Short mmCIF file of C-alpha atoms and ligand atoms in Angstrom, two decimals:
data_model
loop_
_atom_site.label_atom_id
_atom_site.label_comp_id
_atom_site.label_asym_id
_atom_site.label_seq_id
_atom_site.Cartn_x
_atom_site.Cartn_y
_atom_site.Cartn_z
CA MET A 1244 -0.12 -0.05 0.01
CA ARG A 1245 1.21 3.12 -0.66
CA ILE A 1246 -0.23 6.90 0.28
CA ALA A 1247 -0.03 9.94 0.37
CA MET A 1248 -1.19 12.92 2.40
CA LEU A 1249 -1.47 16.97 1.63
CA THR A 1250 -2.06 19.94 3.69
CA GLY A 1251 -4.58 22.66 1.95
CA GLY A 1252 -6.49 25.93 2.57
CA GLY A 1253 -5.50 27.83 5.47
CA ASP A 1254 -2.68 26.72 7.52
CA CYS A 1255 -3.57 25.72 11.08
CA PRO A 1256 -2.00 24.99 14.25
CA GLY A 1257 -2.19 20.74 14.46
CA LEU A 1258 -1.66 20.02 10.60
CA ASN A 1259 1.88 18.67 11.47
CA ALA A 1260 0.49 16.45 14.58
CA VAL A 1261 -1.74 15.11 12.16
CA ILE A 1262 0.96 14.05 9.41
CA ARG A 1263 3.20 12.63 12.46
CA ALA A 1264 -0.16 10.44 13.04
CA VAL A 1265 -0.72 8.97 9.58
CA THR A 1266 2.84 8.59 8.99
CA ARG A 1267 3.43 6.81 11.88
CA ARG A 1268 0.38 4.63 12.16
CA ALA A 1269 0.12 3.56 8.17
CA GLY A 1270 4.27 3.42 7.78
CA ALA A 1271 5.40 2.27 11.07
CA GLU A 1272 2.29 -0.09 12.24
CA TYR A 1273 1.09 -0.38 8.83
CA GLY A 1274 4.15 -1.45 7.39
CA TRP A 1275 3.04 1.24 3.96
CA GLU A 1276 4.65 3.83 2.02
CA VAL A 1277 3.98 7.32 3.17
CA TYR A 1278 4.32 10.46 0.86
CA GLY A 1279 3.64 13.97 1.67
CA ILE A 1280 2.43 16.18 -1.38
CA ARG A 1281 3.49 19.58 -1.14
CA ASN A 1282 1.61 22.79 -1.01
CA GLY A 1283 -1.94 21.55 -1.03
CA TRP A 1284 -3.77 20.14 -4.92
CA LEU A 1285 -0.69 22.13 -6.17
CA GLY A 1286 1.59 19.31 -5.13
CA LEU A 1287 -0.59 16.89 -7.15
CA ILE A 1288 -0.76 19.15 -10.06
CA GLU A 1289 2.89 19.84 -10.88
CA ASP A 1290 3.91 16.50 -9.04
CA ASP A 1291 5.80 17.36 -5.99
CA ILE A 1292 6.07 14.86 -3.71
CA LYS A 1293 8.11 13.47 -1.24
CA ALA A 1294 8.70 10.20 0.83
CA LEU A 1295 7.70 10.67 4.67
CA GLY A 1296 9.61 8.36 6.97
CA PRO A 1297 9.60 8.61 10.91
CA SER A 1298 12.74 10.97 10.63
CA ALA A 1299 10.75 13.44 8.78
CA VAL A 1300 7.92 13.14 11.58
CA SER A 1301 10.00 13.72 14.12
CA GLY A 1302 9.94 16.72 16.14
CA ILE A 1303 7.48 18.23 14.78
CA LEU A 1304 4.43 17.17 16.59
CA ASN A 1305 4.60 20.89 18.33
CA GLN A 1306 4.90 23.24 15.47
CA GLY A 1307 3.19 25.41 13.72
CA GLY A 1308 2.37 25.92 10.23
CA THR A 1309 2.90 22.41 8.12
CA ILE A 1310 6.16 21.16 6.98
CA LEU A 1311 4.55 19.84 3.54
CA GLY A 1312 3.18 23.56 2.81
CA THR A 1313 -0.08 24.59 1.67
CA SER A 1314 -2.09 26.31 -0.76
CA ARG A 1315 -5.42 27.54 -2.17
CA THR A 1316 -5.31 25.44 -4.98
CA ASN A 1317 -8.28 24.38 -6.74
CA PRO A 1318 -7.87 21.94 -9.35
CA PHE A 1319 -11.35 22.01 -11.01
CA LYS A 1320 -10.37 26.01 -11.77
CA THR A 1321 -8.29 25.01 -15.12
CA GLU A 1322 -10.05 21.97 -17.64
CA GLU A 1323 -6.76 19.77 -17.39
CA GLY A 1324 -6.15 20.04 -13.06
CA ALA A 1325 -8.44 17.59 -11.95
CA ALA A 1326 -6.95 15.21 -14.92
CA ARG A 1327 -3.50 16.11 -13.93
CA VAL A 1328 -4.19 15.23 -10.10
CA MET A 1329 -5.50 11.52 -11.27
CA ALA A 1330 -2.12 11.25 -13.81
CA THR A 1331 -0.04 12.46 -11.04
CA LEU A 1332 -1.08 9.34 -8.21
CA ARG A 1333 -1.65 6.76 -11.36
CA GLY A 1334 2.15 7.78 -11.92
CA ARG A 1335 3.22 7.43 -8.87
CA GLY A 1336 1.54 4.13 -7.67
CA ILE A 1337 -0.43 5.80 -5.31
CA ASP A 1338 -3.38 3.82 -3.69
CA ALA A 1339 -4.64 6.41 -1.72
CA VAL A 1340 -4.89 10.14 -0.18
CA VAL A 1341 -5.52 11.52 3.32
CA ALA A 1342 -6.41 15.55 2.37
CA ILE A 1343 -6.52 17.58 5.35
CA GLY A 1344 -8.00 20.82 5.11
CA GLY A 1345 -11.42 22.86 5.46
CA GLU A 1346 -14.69 23.40 3.12
CA ASP A 1347 -12.49 24.08 0.06
CA THR A 1348 -9.98 21.12 0.46
CA LEU A 1349 -12.19 18.67 1.51
CA GLY A 1350 -14.84 20.09 -1.77
CA VAL A 1351 -11.85 18.87 -4.34
CA ALA A 1352 -11.42 15.71 -2.65
CA HIS A 1353 -15.39 14.81 -2.22
CA ARG A 1354 -15.36 16.14 -6.05
CA LEU A 1355 -12.62 13.34 -7.14
CA HIS A 1356 -13.83 10.66 -5.34
CA GLU A 1357 -17.50 11.46 -6.98
CA GLU A 1358 -16.23 12.25 -10.52
CA HIS A 1359 -12.60 10.47 -10.76
CA GLY A 1360 -13.05 7.72 -8.13
CA LEU A 1361 -10.29 8.88 -6.14
CA GLN A 1362 -9.57 6.89 -3.09
CA VAL A 1363 -9.33 9.37 -0.53
CA VAL A 1364 -10.36 10.13 3.27
CA GLY A 1365 -10.23 13.40 4.42
CA VAL A 1366 -9.12 15.23 8.08
CA PRO A 1367 -11.10 18.52 9.16
CA LYS A 1368 -8.91 21.24 9.81
CA THR A 1369 -9.69 25.13 10.50
CA ILE A 1370 -9.41 27.70 13.20
CA ASP A 1371 -12.94 28.71 12.13
CA ASN A 1372 -14.27 25.64 13.25
CA ASP A 1373 -17.19 26.50 10.59
CA LEU A 1374 -16.97 22.55 8.65
CA SER A 1375 -20.16 20.30 9.55
CA GLY A 1376 -20.41 16.90 10.53
CA THR A 1377 -18.02 17.38 13.00
CA ASP A 1378 -18.11 18.76 16.99
CA TYR A 1379 -14.92 20.85 16.38
CA THR A 1380 -12.23 21.21 14.08
CA PHE A 1381 -8.47 20.98 15.35
CA GLY A 1382 -7.00 24.37 15.15
CA PHE A 1383 -10.04 26.15 16.60
CA ASP A 1384 -8.78 25.76 20.50
CA THR A 1385 -5.63 27.14 19.50
CA ALA A 1386 -7.28 30.13 18.15
CA VAL A 1387 -9.50 30.85 20.87
CA HIS A 1388 -6.94 30.22 23.16
CA VAL A 1389 -4.97 33.76 21.58
CA ALA A 1390 -7.63 35.37 20.71
CA THR A 1391 -8.78 34.80 24.70
CA GLU A 1392 -5.11 36.24 26.05
CA ALA A 1393 -5.23 39.13 23.61
CA VAL A 1394 -8.83 39.83 25.66
CA ASP A 1395 -6.96 39.85 28.94
CA ARG A 1396 -4.37 41.64 27.86
CA LEU A 1397 -6.36 44.16 26.41
CA HIS A 1398 -8.61 44.48 29.90
CA THR A 1399 -6.02 45.67 31.82
CA THR A 1400 -4.93 48.67 29.41
CA ALA A 1401 -8.98 49.67 28.39
CA GLU A 1402 -9.21 49.73 32.08
CA SER A 1403 -5.91 51.89 32.58
CA HIS A 1404 -7.25 54.69 29.94
CA ASN A 1405 -11.29 54.38 30.36
CA ARG A 1406 -11.55 52.81 26.62
CA VAL A 1407 -13.29 51.16 24.36
CA MET A 1408 -11.26 47.81 23.03
CA VAL A 1409 -12.36 46.34 20.04
CA VAL A 1410 -10.89 43.28 18.81
CA GLU A 1411 -11.33 41.91 15.86
CA VAL A 1412 -10.77 38.10 15.35
CA MET A 1413 -11.13 35.71 12.34
CA GLY A 1414 -13.61 33.27 11.58
CA ARG A 1415 -14.90 34.07 7.92
CA HIS A 1416 -18.59 33.58 7.64
CA THR A 1417 -19.24 32.22 11.30
CA GLY A 1418 -18.60 33.59 14.61
CA TRP A 1419 -17.08 30.55 16.72
CA ILE A 1420 -13.48 32.02 17.56
CA ALA A 1421 -15.80 35.52 18.62
CA VAL A 1422 -18.21 34.05 20.82
CA MET A 1423 -15.80 31.55 22.35
CA ALA A 1424 -12.98 33.96 23.17
CA GLY A 1425 -15.79 36.41 24.04
CA ILE A 1426 -17.16 33.92 26.78
CA ALA A 1427 -13.38 33.24 28.37
CA GLY A 1428 -12.46 36.65 28.54
CA GLY A 1429 -15.68 38.26 29.74
CA ALA A 1430 -16.28 40.19 26.58
CA ASP A 1431 -19.13 43.47 26.97
CA ALA A 1432 -20.59 42.92 23.61
CA ILE A 1433 -20.04 40.00 20.80
CA LEU A 1434 -21.01 41.18 17.50
CA ILE A 1435 -20.91 37.74 14.88
CA PRO A 1436 -22.18 37.24 11.24
CA GLU A 1437 -24.77 34.97 12.86
CA PHE A 1438 -26.75 37.34 15.49
CA PRO A 1439 -25.81 41.00 14.76
CA LEU A 1440 -26.18 43.11 16.93
CA THR A 1441 -26.39 46.96 15.71
CA VAL A 1442 -23.98 49.25 16.53
CA GLU A 1443 -26.35 51.37 18.59
CA ASP A 1444 -26.86 48.73 20.46
CA VAL A 1445 -22.50 48.35 21.16
CA CYS A 1446 -23.36 51.88 22.49
CA ASP A 1447 -25.68 51.45 24.49
CA LEU A 1448 -23.89 48.43 26.40
CA VAL A 1449 -20.96 50.52 26.66
CA GLN A 1450 -23.12 53.37 28.17
CA GLN A 1451 -24.67 50.51 30.28
CA ARG A 1452 -21.63 49.80 31.93
CA ALA A 1453 -20.27 53.30 32.27
CA ASP A 1454 -23.51 53.79 34.07
CA ARG A 1455 -22.39 51.02 36.63
CA GLY A 1456 -18.69 52.91 37.03
CA LYS A 1457 -16.83 50.79 34.40
CA ARG A 1458 -15.67 52.99 31.83
CA PHE A 1459 -14.34 50.80 29.42
CA SER A 1460 -15.41 48.37 27.58
CA ILE A 1461 -14.49 44.88 25.74
CA VAL A 1462 -16.18 44.58 22.08
CA VAL A 1463 -15.14 41.27 20.64
CA VAL A 1464 -16.00 41.35 16.39
CA SER A 1465 -15.90 38.40 14.07
CA GLU A 1466 -14.09 39.66 10.69
CA GLY A 1467 -17.44 38.65 8.68
CA THR A 1468 -20.00 40.57 10.29
CA THR A 1469 -21.54 42.83 8.85
CA LEU A 1470 -22.31 46.34 10.48
CA THR A 1471 -25.85 47.40 11.32
CA TRP A 1472 -27.30 50.59 12.45
CA ARG A 1473 -31.00 51.15 13.81
CA SER A 1474 -31.71 53.48 10.75
CA GLY A 1475 -31.61 50.22 8.43
CA GLY A 1476 -28.36 51.21 7.30
CA GLU A 1477 -25.70 48.50 6.44
CA GLN A 1478 -21.79 47.36 5.56
CA THR A 1479 -20.05 44.69 4.91
CA ILE A 1480 -16.07 45.36 4.80
CA LEU A 1481 -13.93 43.20 3.32
CA SER A 1482 -9.83 43.94 3.19
CA SER A 1483 -9.55 43.17 -1.13
CA GLU A 1484 -12.01 43.21 -4.07
CA GLU A 1485 -9.79 40.28 -4.62
CA VAL A 1486 -11.48 36.58 -4.74
CA ASP A 1487 -9.31 33.44 -4.26
CA ALA A 1488 -9.79 30.16 -6.20
CA PHE A 1489 -12.78 28.93 -4.54
CA GLY A 1490 -14.55 32.64 -5.02
CA HIS A 1491 -13.83 33.69 -1.70
CA VAL A 1492 -13.46 37.48 -0.54
CA ARG A 1493 -10.57 38.91 1.70
CA LEU A 1494 -12.40 39.73 5.23
CA GLY A 1495 -10.84 42.21 7.49
CA GLY A 1496 -11.37 45.47 8.85
CA VAL A 1497 -14.63 45.51 10.26
CA GLY A 1498 -12.77 46.46 13.64
CA SER A 1499 -11.77 49.25 12.44
CA ILE A 1500 -15.13 51.06 11.48
CA LEU A 1501 -16.96 49.59 14.11
CA ALA A 1502 -13.84 51.80 16.49
CA LYS A 1503 -14.77 54.53 14.89
CA GLU A 1504 -18.54 54.25 14.80
CA ILE A 1505 -18.44 53.87 18.64
CA GLU A 1506 -16.52 56.57 19.45
CA ARG A 1507 -18.92 58.90 17.06
CA ILE A 1508 -22.14 57.75 18.71
CA SER A 1509 -21.12 56.71 22.19
CA GLY A 1510 -18.60 59.78 22.69
CA PHE A 1511 -16.17 57.10 24.36
CA GLU A 1512 -12.61 57.22 22.90
CA ALA A 1513 -11.96 53.18 21.26
CA ARG A 1514 -9.09 51.69 20.08
CA VAL A 1515 -9.06 48.21 17.50
CA THR A 1516 -6.46 45.61 17.57
CA ILE A 1517 -6.80 43.24 14.61
CA LEU A 1518 -5.33 39.76 15.77
CA GLY A 1519 -5.00 38.53 12.41
CA TYR A 1520 -2.73 35.61 11.61
CA ILE A 1521 -1.23 35.82 14.85
CA GLN A 1522 -4.84 33.28 15.60
CA ARG A 1523 -3.25 31.15 12.78
CA GLY A 1524 0.53 30.82 13.71
CA GLY A 1525 2.91 29.16 16.36
CA GLY A 1526 2.64 25.34 17.89
CA PRO A 1527 -1.00 24.04 18.77
CA THR A 1528 -2.33 23.84 22.26
CA ALA A 1529 -2.32 20.79 24.10
CA HIS A 1530 -6.08 20.05 23.29
CA ASP A 1531 -5.06 20.55 19.34
CA ARG A 1532 -2.23 18.49 19.79
CA ILE A 1533 -3.95 15.30 21.11
CA LEU A 1534 -7.35 16.29 18.05
CA ALA A 1535 -5.11 17.04 15.41
CA THR A 1536 -3.24 13.61 16.42
CA ARG A 1537 -6.43 11.43 17.16
CA TYR A 1538 -7.82 12.40 13.79
CA GLY A 1539 -4.39 11.44 12.31
CA VAL A 1540 -4.62 7.87 13.51
CA LYS A 1541 -8.14 7.56 12.14
CA ALA A 1542 -7.84 8.66 8.90
CA ALA A 1543 -4.80 6.36 8.43
CA GLU A 1544 -7.40 3.30 9.89
CA MET A 1545 -10.17 4.51 7.72
CA VAL A 1546 -7.51 4.18 4.76
CA LYS A 1547 -6.74 0.45 5.68
CA ASN A 1548 -10.68 0.12 6.14
CA GLU A 1549 -11.31 1.66 2.63
CA GLN A 1550 -13.76 4.36 4.13
CA TRP A 1551 -13.37 6.53 0.76
CA GLY A 1552 -15.22 9.61 0.78
CA MET A 1553 -15.77 10.07 4.72
CA MET A 1554 -13.76 12.21 7.10
CA ALA A 1555 -12.84 11.66 10.48
CA ALA A 1556 -14.93 13.93 12.74
CA LEU A 1557 -15.61 14.39 17.11
CA ARG A 1558 -18.64 13.20 18.05
CA GLY A 1559 -18.74 13.65 21.66
CA ASP A 1560 -15.53 12.22 22.76
CA SER A 1561 -15.45 9.38 19.98
CA ILE A 1562 -13.69 10.06 16.54
CA VAL A 1563 -15.83 8.44 13.86
CA ALA A 1564 -16.09 8.44 10.11
CA VAL A 1565 -18.68 10.70 8.01
CA PRO A 1566 -19.47 11.18 4.73
CA PHE A 1567 -18.05 13.99 2.88
CA THR A 1568 -21.64 15.02 1.84
CA GLU A 1569 -22.29 15.45 5.53
CA ALA A 1570 -19.44 17.74 6.40
CA LEU A 1571 -19.87 19.70 3.24
CA SER A 1572 -23.83 20.00 3.32
CA GLN A 1573 -23.85 23.79 5.05
CA LEU A 1574 -21.55 25.77 6.85
CA LYS A 1575 -21.67 25.31 10.84
CA THR A 1576 -22.83 28.05 12.66
CA VAL A 1577 -22.90 29.40 16.11
CA PRO A 1578 -26.51 27.81 17.39
CA LEU A 1579 -28.45 30.22 19.35
CA GLU A 1580 -28.04 28.77 22.53
CA LEU A 1581 -24.62 29.75 23.02
CA TYR A 1582 -24.67 33.22 21.40
CA GLU A 1583 -27.41 33.44 24.76
CA ILE A 1584 -24.85 32.10 26.98
CA ALA A 1585 -22.57 35.20 25.91
CA GLN A 1586 -25.15 37.26 26.12
CA THR A 1587 -25.81 36.79 29.12
CA PHE A 1588 -22.60 38.59 29.97
CA PHE A 1589 -22.93 41.58 27.76
CA GLY A 1590 -22.97 45.01 29.81
O1 LIG B 1909 -10.16 30.17 7.05
C1 LIG B 1909 -8.94 30.20 7.45
C2 LIG B 1909 -8.81 32.00 7.56
O2 LIG B 1909 -7.93 32.06 8.85
C3 LIG B 1909 -10.20 32.98 7.89
O3 LIG B 1909 -10.50 33.00 9.44
C4 LIG B 1909 -9.65 33.91 6.98
O4 LIG B 1909 -10.40 34.87 6.69
C5 LIG B 1909 -8.70 33.62 6.08
O5 LIG B 1909 -8.32 32.18 6.17
C6 LIG B 1909 -8.01 34.32 5.84
O6 LIG B 1909 -7.15 33.40 4.57
P1 LIG B 1909 -5.89 33.87 3.64
O7 LIG B 1909 -4.52 33.11 4.31
O8 LIG B 1909 -6.11 33.32 2.61
O9 LIG B 1909 -5.62 35.17 3.83
#
């Protein structure tokens, strides 16, 4: 048996832990040949593949990023892309692929499986935690940890200066990082795409606190939030008009507009911190190392069991296999009951 794995899409803490786990279980235990594909699907278009043995994956468990490199390449963007992917695999005699990625990478894996018969299993990666079919993706816990630490640090300086501190976090079109870091950090208002608060609502919360003698506030906003005003006005902020190979716009900057608006409407001094790629960089938390390791071991087992077209998933405390269709059917959004818990502490 000869298998190859790739990491696609935005990088994320824990990718190396998965690579290590697949290599150890499939190589050392099952005795298969294991290969790493460089830079996501691009490596299969360009035939850029290297052998992975125990020494290649030694010492990487706690390292951020991915030793394989990643890209947002979509083989279906060109006429011949998918055919080249399949030709590379045939040429190399690779029997199966482990695709480690989010919605886009696994979407490609699903299409290659359905349309070209690729023998593939998936592992759910993204700091955004927006993938259905699994309770949590690996990388998310680390991002929440980073964002929570930032909120804690901003608290002290907000209080010293009697300021409103707006913290913009990633999450694309969902508010998972914002809501979890907001709960963990004791945010006074959290704005997420799923349940938008108006800018005036946020100002009221800030004023409510000031009336109780707390002349500082922490406001967490998820990058994909559309700002709304009581007048009915709304604004979605992009950092660029460009779209990637999967048609995604580049988000970022909503925190700056929100801080200016809070200052304008409430009169409180406001500042913004945009956490950006800091949430994706660096080593994984212990929780993510363990989750990623469990996913990697499961992925190797799924190849052994020929569970093609399926993804390793966390359900409760068990790692199970679920069909790609379940993972890709819809974006996993923040449920109302979780947001309501956060809301209990607003103002
Ligand atoms: O999906 C992970 C993520 O980090 C999002 O939270 C963010 O919007 C996006 O990727 C940034 O993508 P890029 O690396 O292409 O700038």
